[in-house]
mmCIF file of N, CA, C and O in Angstrom:
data_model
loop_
_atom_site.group_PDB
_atom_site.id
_atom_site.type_symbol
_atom_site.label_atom_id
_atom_site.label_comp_id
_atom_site.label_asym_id
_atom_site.label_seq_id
_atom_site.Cartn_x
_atom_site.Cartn_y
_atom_site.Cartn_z
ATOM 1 N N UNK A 1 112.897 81.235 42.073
ATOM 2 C CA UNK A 1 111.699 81.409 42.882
ATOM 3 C C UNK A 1 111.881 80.769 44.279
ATOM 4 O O UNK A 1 111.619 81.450 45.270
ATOM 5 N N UNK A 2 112.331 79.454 44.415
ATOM 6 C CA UNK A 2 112.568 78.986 45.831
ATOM 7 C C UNK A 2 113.663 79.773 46.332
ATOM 8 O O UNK A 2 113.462 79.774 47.546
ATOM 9 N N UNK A 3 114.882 80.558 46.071
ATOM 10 C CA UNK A 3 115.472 80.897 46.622
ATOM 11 C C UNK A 3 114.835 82.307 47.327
ATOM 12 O O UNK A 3 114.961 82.767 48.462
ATOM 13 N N UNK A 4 114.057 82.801 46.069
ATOM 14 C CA UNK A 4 113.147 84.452 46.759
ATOM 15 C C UNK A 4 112.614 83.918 48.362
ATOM 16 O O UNK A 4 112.990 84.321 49.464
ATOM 17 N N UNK A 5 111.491 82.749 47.972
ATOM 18 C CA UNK A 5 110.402 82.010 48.592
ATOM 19 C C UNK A 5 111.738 81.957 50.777
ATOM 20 O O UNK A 5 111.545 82.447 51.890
ATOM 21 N N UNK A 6 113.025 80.954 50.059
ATOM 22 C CA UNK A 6 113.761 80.886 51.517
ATOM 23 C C UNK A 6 114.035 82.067 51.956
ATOM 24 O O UNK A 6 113.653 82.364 53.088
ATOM 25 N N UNK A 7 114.798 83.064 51.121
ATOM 26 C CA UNK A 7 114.947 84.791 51.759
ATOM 27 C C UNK A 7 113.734 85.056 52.770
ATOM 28 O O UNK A 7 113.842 85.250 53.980
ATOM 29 N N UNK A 8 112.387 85.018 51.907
ATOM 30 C CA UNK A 8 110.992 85.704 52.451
ATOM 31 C C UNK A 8 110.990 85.091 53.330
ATOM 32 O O UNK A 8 110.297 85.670 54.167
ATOM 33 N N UNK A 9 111.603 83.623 53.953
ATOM 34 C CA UNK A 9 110.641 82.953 54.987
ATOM 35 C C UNK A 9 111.652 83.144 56.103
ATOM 36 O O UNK A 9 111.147 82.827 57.180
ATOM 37 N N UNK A 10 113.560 83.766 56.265
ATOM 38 C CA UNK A 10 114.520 84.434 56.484
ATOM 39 C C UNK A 10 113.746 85.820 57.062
ATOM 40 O O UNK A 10 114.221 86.069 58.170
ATOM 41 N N UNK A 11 113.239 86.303 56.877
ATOM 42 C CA UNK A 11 112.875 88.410 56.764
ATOM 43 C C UNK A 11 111.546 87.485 57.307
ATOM 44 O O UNK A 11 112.044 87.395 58.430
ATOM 45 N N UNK A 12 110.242 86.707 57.450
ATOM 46 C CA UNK A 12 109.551 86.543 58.115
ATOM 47 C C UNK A 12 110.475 86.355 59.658
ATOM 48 O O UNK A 12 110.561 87.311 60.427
ATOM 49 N N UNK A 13 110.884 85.513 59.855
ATOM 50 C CA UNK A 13 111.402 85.471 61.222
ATOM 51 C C UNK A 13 112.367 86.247 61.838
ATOM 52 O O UNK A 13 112.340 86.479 63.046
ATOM 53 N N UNK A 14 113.312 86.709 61.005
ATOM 54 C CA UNK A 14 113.512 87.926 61.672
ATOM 55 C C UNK A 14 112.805 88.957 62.208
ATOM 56 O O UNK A 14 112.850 89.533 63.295
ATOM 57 N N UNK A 15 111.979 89.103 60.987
ATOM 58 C CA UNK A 15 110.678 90.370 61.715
ATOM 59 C C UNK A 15 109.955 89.662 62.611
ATOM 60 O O UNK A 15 110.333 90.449 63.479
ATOM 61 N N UNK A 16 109.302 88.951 63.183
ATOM 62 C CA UNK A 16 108.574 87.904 63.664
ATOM 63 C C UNK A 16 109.675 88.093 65.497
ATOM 64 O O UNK A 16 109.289 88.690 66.502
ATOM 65 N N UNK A 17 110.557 87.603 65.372
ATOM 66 C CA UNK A 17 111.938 87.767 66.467
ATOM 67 C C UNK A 17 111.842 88.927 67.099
ATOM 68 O O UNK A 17 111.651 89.175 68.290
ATOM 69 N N UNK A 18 112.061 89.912 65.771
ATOM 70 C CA UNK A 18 112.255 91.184 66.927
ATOM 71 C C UNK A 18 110.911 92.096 66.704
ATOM 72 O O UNK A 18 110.827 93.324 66.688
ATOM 73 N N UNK A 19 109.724 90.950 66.511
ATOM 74 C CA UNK A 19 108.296 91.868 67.013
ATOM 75 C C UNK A 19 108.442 91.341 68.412
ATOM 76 O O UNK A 19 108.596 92.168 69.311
ATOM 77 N N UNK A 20 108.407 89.898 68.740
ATOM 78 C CA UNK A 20 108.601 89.328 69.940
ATOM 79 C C UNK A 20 109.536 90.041 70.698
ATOM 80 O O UNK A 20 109.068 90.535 71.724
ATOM 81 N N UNK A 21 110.728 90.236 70.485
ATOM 82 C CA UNK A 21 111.539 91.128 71.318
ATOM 83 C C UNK A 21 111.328 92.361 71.591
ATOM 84 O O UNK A 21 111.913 92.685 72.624
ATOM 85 N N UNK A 22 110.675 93.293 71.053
ATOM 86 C CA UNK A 22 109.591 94.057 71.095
ATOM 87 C C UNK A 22 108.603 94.067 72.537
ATOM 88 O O UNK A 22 108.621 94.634 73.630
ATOM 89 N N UNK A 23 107.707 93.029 71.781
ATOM 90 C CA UNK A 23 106.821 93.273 73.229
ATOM 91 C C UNK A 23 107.072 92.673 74.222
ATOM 92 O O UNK A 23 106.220 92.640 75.110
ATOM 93 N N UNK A 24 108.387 91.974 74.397
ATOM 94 C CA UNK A 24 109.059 91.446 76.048
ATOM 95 C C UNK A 24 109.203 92.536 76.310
ATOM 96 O O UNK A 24 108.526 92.831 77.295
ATOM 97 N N UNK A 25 109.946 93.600 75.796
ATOM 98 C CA UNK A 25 110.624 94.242 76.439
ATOM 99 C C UNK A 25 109.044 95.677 76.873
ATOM 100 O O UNK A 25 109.150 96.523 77.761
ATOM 101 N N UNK A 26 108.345 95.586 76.358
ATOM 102 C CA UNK A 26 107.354 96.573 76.649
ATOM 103 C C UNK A 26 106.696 96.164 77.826
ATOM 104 O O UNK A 26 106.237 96.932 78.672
ATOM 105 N N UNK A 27 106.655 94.528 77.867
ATOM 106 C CA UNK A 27 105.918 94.001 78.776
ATOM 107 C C UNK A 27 106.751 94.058 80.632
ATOM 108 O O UNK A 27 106.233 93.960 81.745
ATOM 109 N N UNK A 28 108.099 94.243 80.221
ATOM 110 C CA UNK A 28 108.964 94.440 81.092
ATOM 111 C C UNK A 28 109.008 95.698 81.715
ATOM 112 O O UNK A 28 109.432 95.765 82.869
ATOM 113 N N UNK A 29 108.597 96.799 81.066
ATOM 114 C CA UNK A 29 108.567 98.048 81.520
ATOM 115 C C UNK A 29 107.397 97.889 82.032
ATOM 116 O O UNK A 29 107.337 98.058 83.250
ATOM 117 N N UNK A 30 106.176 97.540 81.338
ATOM 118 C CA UNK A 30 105.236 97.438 82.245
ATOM 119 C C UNK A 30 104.975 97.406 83.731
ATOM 120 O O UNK A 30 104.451 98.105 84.598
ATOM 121 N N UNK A 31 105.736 95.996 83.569
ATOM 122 C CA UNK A 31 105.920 95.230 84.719
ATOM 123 C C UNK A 31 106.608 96.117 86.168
ATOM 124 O O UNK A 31 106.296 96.064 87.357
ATOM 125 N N UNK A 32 107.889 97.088 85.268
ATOM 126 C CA UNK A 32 108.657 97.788 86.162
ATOM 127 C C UNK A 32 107.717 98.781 86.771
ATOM 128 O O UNK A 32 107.625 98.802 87.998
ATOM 129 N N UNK A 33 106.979 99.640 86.011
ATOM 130 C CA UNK A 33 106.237 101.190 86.050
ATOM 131 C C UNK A 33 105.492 100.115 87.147
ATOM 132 O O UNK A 33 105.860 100.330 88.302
ATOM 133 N N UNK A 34 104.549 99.038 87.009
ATOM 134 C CA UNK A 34 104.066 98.756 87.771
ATOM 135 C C UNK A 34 104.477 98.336 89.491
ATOM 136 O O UNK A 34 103.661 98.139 90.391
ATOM 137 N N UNK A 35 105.509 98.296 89.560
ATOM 138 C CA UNK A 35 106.289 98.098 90.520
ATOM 139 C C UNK A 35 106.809 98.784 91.515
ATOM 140 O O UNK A 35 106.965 98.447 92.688
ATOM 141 N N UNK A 36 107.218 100.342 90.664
ATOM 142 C CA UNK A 36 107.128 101.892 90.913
ATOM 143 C C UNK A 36 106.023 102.406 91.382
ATOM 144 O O UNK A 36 105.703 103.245 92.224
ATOM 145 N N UNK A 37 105.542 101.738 90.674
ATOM 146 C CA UNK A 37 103.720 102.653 91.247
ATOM 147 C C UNK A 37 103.454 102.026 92.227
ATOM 148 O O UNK A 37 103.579 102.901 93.083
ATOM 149 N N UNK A 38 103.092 100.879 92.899
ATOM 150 C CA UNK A 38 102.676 100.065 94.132
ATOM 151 C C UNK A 38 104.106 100.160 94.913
ATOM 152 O O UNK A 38 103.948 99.282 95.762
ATOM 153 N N UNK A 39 105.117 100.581 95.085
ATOM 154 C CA UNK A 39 106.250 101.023 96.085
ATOM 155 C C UNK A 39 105.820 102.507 96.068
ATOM 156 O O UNK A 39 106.184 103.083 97.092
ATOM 157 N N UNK A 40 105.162 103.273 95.213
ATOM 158 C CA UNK A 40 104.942 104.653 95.229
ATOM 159 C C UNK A 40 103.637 104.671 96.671
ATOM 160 O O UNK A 40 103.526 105.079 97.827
ATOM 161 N N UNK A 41 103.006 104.072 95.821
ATOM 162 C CA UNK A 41 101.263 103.723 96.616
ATOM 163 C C UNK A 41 101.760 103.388 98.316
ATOM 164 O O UNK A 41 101.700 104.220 99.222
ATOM 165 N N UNK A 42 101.952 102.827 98.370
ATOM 166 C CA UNK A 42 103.183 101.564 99.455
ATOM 167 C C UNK A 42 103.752 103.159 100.613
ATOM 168 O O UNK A 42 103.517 103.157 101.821
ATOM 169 N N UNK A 43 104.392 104.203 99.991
ATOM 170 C CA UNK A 43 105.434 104.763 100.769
ATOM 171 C C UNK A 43 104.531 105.743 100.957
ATOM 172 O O UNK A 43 104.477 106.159 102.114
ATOM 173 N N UNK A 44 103.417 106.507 99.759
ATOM 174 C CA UNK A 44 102.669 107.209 100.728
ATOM 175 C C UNK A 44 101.504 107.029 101.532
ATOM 176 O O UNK A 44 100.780 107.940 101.934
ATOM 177 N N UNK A 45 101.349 105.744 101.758
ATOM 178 C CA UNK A 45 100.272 105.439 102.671
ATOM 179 C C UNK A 45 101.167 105.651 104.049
ATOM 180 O O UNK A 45 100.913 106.206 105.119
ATOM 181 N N UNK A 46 102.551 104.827 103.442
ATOM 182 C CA UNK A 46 103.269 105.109 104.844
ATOM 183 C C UNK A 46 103.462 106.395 105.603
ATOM 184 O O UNK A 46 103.587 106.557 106.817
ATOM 185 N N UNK A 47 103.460 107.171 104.736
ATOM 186 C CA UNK A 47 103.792 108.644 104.892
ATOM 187 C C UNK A 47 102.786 109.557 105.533
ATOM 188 O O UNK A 47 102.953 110.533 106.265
ATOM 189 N N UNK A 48 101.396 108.830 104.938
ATOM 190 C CA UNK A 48 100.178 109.357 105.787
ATOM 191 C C UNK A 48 99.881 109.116 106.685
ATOM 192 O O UNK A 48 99.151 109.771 107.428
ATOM 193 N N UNK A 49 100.658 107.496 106.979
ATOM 194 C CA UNK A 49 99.876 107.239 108.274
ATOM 195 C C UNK A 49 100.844 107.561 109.266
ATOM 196 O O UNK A 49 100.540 107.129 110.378
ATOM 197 N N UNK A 50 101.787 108.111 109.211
ATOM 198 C CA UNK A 50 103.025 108.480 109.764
ATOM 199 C C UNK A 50 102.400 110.373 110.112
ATOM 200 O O UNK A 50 103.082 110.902 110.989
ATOM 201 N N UNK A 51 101.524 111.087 109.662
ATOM 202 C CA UNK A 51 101.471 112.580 109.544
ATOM 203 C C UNK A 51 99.984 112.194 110.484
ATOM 204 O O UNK A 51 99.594 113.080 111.243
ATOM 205 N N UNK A 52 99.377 111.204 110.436
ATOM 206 C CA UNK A 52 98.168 110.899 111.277
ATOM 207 C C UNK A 52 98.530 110.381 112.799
ATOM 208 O O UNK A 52 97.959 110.493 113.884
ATOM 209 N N UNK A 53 99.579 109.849 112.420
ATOM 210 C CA UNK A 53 99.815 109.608 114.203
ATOM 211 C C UNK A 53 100.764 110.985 115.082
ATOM 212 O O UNK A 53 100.608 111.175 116.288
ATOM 213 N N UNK A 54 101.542 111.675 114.384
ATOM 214 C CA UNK A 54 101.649 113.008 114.644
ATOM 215 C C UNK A 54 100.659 113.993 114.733
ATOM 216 O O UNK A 54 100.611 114.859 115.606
ATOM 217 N N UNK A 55 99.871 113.845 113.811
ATOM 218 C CA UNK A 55 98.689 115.094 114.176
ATOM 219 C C UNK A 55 98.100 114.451 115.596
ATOM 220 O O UNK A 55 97.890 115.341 116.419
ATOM 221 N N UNK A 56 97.777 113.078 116.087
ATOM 222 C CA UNK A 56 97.209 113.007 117.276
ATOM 223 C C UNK A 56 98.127 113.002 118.088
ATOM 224 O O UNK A 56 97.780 113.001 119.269
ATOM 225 N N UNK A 57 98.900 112.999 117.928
ATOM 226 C CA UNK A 57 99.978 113.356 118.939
ATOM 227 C C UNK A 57 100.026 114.501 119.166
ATOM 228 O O UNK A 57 99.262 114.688 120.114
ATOM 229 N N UNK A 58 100.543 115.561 118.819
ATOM 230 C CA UNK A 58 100.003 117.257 118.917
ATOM 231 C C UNK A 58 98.779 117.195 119.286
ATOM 232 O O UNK A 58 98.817 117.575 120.456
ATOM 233 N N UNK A 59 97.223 116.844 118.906
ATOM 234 C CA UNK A 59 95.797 116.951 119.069
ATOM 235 C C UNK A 59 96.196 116.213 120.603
ATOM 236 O O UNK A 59 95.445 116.682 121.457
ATOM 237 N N UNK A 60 97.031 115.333 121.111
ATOM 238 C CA UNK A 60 96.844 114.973 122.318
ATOM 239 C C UNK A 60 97.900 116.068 123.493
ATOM 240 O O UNK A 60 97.887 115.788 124.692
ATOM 241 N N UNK A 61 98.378 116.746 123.205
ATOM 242 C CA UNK A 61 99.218 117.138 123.922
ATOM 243 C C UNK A 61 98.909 118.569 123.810
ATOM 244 O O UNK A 61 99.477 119.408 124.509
ATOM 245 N N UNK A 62 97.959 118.870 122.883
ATOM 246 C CA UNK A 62 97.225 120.303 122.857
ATOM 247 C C UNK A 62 96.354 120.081 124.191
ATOM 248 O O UNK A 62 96.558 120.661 125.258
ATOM 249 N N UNK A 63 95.159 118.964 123.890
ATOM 250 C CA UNK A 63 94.533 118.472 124.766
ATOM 251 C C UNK A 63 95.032 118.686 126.088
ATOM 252 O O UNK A 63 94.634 119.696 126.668
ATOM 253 N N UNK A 64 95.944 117.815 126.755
ATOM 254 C CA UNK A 64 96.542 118.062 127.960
ATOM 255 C C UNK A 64 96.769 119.117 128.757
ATOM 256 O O UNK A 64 96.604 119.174 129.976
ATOM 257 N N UNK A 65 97.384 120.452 127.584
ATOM 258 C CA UNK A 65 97.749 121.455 127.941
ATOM 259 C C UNK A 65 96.455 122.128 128.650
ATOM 260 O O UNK A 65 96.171 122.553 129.770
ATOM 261 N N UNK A 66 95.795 121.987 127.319
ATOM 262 C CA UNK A 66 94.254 122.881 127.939
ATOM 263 C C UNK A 66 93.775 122.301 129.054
ATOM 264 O O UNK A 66 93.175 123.183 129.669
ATOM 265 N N UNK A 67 93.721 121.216 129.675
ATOM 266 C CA UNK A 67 93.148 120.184 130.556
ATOM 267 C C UNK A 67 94.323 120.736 132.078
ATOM 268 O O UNK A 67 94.075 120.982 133.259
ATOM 269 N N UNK A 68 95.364 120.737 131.411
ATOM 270 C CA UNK A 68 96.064 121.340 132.343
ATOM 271 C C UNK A 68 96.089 123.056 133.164
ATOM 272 O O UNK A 68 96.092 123.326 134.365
ATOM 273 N N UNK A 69 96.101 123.781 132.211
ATOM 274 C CA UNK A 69 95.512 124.900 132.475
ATOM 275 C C UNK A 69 94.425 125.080 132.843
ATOM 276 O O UNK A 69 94.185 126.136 133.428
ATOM 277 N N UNK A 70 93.374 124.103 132.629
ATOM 278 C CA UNK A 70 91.981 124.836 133.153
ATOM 279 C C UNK A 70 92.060 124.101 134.496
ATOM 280 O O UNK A 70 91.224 124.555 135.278
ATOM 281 N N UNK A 71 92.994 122.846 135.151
ATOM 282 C CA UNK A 71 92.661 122.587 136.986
ATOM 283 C C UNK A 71 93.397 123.606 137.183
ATOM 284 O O UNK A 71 92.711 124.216 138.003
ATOM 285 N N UNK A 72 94.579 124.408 136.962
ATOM 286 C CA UNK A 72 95.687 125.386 137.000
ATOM 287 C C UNK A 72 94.497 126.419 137.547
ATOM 288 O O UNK A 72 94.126 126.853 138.638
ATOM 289 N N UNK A 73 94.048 126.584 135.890
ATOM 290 C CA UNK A 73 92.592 127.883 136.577
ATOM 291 C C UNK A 73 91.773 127.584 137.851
ATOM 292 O O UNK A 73 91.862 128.274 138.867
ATOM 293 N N UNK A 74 90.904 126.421 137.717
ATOM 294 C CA UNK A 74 90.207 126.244 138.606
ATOM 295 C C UNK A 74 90.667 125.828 140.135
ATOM 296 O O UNK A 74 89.757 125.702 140.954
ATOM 297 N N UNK A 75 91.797 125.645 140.496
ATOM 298 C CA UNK A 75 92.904 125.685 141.708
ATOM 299 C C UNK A 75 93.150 127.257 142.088
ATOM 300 O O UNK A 75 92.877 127.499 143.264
ATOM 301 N N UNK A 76 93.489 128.075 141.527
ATOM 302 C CA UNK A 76 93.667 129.465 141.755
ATOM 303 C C UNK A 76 92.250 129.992 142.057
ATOM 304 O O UNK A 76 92.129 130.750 143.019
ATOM 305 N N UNK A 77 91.166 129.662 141.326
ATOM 306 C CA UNK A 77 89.884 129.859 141.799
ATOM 307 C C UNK A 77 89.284 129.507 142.908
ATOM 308 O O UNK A 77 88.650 130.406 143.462
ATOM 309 N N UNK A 78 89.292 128.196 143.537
ATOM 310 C CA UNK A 78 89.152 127.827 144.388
ATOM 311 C C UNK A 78 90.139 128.538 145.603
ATOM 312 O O UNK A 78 89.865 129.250 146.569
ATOM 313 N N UNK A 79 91.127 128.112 145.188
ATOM 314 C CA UNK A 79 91.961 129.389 146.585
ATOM 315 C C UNK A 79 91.173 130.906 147.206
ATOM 316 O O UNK A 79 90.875 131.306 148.331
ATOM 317 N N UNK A 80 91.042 131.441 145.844
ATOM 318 C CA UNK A 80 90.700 132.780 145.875
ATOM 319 C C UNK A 80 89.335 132.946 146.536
ATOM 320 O O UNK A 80 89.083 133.934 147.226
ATOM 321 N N UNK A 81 88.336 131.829 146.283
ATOM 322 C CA UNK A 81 87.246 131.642 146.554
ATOM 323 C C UNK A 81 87.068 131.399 148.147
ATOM 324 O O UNK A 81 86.207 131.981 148.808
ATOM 325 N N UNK A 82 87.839 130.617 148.592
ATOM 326 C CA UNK A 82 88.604 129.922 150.516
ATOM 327 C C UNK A 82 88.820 131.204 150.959
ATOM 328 O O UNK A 82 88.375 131.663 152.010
ATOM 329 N N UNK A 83 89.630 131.890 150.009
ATOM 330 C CA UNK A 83 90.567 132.698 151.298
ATOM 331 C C UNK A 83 90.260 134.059 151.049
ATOM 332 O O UNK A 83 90.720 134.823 151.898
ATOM 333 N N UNK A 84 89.545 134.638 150.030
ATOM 334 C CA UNK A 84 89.609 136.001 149.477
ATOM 335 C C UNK A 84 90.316 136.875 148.999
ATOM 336 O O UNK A 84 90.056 138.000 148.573
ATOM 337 N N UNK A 85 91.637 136.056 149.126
ATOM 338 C CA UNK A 85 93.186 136.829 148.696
ATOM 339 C C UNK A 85 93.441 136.347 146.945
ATOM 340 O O UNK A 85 93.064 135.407 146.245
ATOM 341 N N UNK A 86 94.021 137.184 146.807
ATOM 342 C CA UNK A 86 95.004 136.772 145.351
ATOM 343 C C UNK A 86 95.863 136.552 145.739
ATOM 344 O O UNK A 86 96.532 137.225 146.524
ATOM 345 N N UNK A 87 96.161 135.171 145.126
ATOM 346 C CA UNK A 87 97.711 134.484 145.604
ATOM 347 C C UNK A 87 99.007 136.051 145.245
ATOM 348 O O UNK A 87 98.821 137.212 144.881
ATOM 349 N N UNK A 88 100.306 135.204 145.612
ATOM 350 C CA UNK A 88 100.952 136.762 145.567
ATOM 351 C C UNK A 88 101.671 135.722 143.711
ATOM 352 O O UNK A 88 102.226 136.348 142.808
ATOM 353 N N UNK A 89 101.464 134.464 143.665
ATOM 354 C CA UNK A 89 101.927 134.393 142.044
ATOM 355 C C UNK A 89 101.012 134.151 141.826
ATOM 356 O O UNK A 89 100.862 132.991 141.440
ATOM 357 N N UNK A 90 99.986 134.886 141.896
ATOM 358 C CA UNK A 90 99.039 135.342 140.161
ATOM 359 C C UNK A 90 99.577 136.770 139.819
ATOM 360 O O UNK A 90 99.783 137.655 140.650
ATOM 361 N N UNK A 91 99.705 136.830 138.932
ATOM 362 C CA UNK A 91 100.488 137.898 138.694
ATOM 363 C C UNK A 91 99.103 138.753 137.756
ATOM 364 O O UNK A 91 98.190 138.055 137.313
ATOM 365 N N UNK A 92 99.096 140.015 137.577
ATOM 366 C CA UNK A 92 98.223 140.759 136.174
ATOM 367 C C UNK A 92 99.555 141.260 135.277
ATOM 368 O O UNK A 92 100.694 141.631 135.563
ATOM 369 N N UNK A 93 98.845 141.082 134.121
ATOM 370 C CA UNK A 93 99.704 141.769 132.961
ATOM 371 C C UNK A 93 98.588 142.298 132.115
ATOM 372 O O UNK A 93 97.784 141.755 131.358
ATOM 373 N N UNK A 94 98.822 143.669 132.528
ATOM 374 C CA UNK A 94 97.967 144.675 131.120
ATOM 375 C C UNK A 94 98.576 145.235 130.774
ATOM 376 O O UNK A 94 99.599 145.637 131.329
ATOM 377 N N UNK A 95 98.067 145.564 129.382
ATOM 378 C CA UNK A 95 98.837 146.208 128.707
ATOM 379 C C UNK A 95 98.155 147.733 128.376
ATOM 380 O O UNK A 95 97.422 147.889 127.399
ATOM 381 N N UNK A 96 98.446 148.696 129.197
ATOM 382 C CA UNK A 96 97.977 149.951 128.645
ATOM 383 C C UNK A 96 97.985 150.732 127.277
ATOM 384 O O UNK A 96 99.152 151.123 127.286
ATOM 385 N N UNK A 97 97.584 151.086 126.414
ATOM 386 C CA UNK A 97 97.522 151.799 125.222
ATOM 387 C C UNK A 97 97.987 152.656 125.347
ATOM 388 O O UNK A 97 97.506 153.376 126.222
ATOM 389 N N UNK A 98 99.250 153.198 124.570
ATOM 390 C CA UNK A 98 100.399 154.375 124.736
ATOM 391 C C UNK A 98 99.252 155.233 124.438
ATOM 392 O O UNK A 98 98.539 154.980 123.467
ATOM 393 N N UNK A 99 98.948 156.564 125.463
ATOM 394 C CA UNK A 99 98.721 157.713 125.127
ATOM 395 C C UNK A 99 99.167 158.745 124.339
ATOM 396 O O UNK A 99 98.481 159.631 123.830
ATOM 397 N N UNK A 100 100.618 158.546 124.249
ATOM 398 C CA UNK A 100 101.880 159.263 123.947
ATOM 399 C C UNK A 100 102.310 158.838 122.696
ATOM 400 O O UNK A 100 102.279 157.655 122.356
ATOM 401 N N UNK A 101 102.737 159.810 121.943
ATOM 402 C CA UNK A 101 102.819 159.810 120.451
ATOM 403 C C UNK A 101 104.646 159.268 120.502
ATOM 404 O O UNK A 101 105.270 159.100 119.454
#
């Protein structure tokens, strides 16, 4: 009977050992996934805020353009308005509709 009794208390700590070794190692993955995920979190904030300073960058240089073109317009207007002439670079471009098959 004491020898059953030392076996059983042998097979308690073994099982006991590698329940513990067990949940280190679950607790370790944890730990990792968690680590993954906040470097995940981490790179696409970076990533957004990286596609937000490009979109205003384009939104600013759209801006300009139009800002640019319309003194462009309103300079040719004003000329035209002074002098009554069409500059000789304003150019027209129409496009006629082929009559012809």
């Amino acid at each position: 009977m004491a020898r059953f009794k030392r076996e059983e208390v042998k097979i308690q700590a073994w099982e006991n050992h590698q329940i513990r070794k067990a949940e280190m190692e679950i607790k370790r993955m944890e730990v990792k996934a968690e680590r993954m995920k906040a470097r995940a979190q981490e790179k696409l904030a970076m990533k957004a805020a990286a596609t937000r300073r490009e979109a205003e960058e384009k939104r600013a240089n759209a801006e300009a353009k139009l800002n640019e073109k319309a003194l462009r317009t309103s300079e040719r207007a004003d000329y035209i308005r002074r002098t009554g002439h069409v500059p000789p670079s304003f150019s027209f471009h129409f496009k006629f509709p082929s009559l012809c098959w």
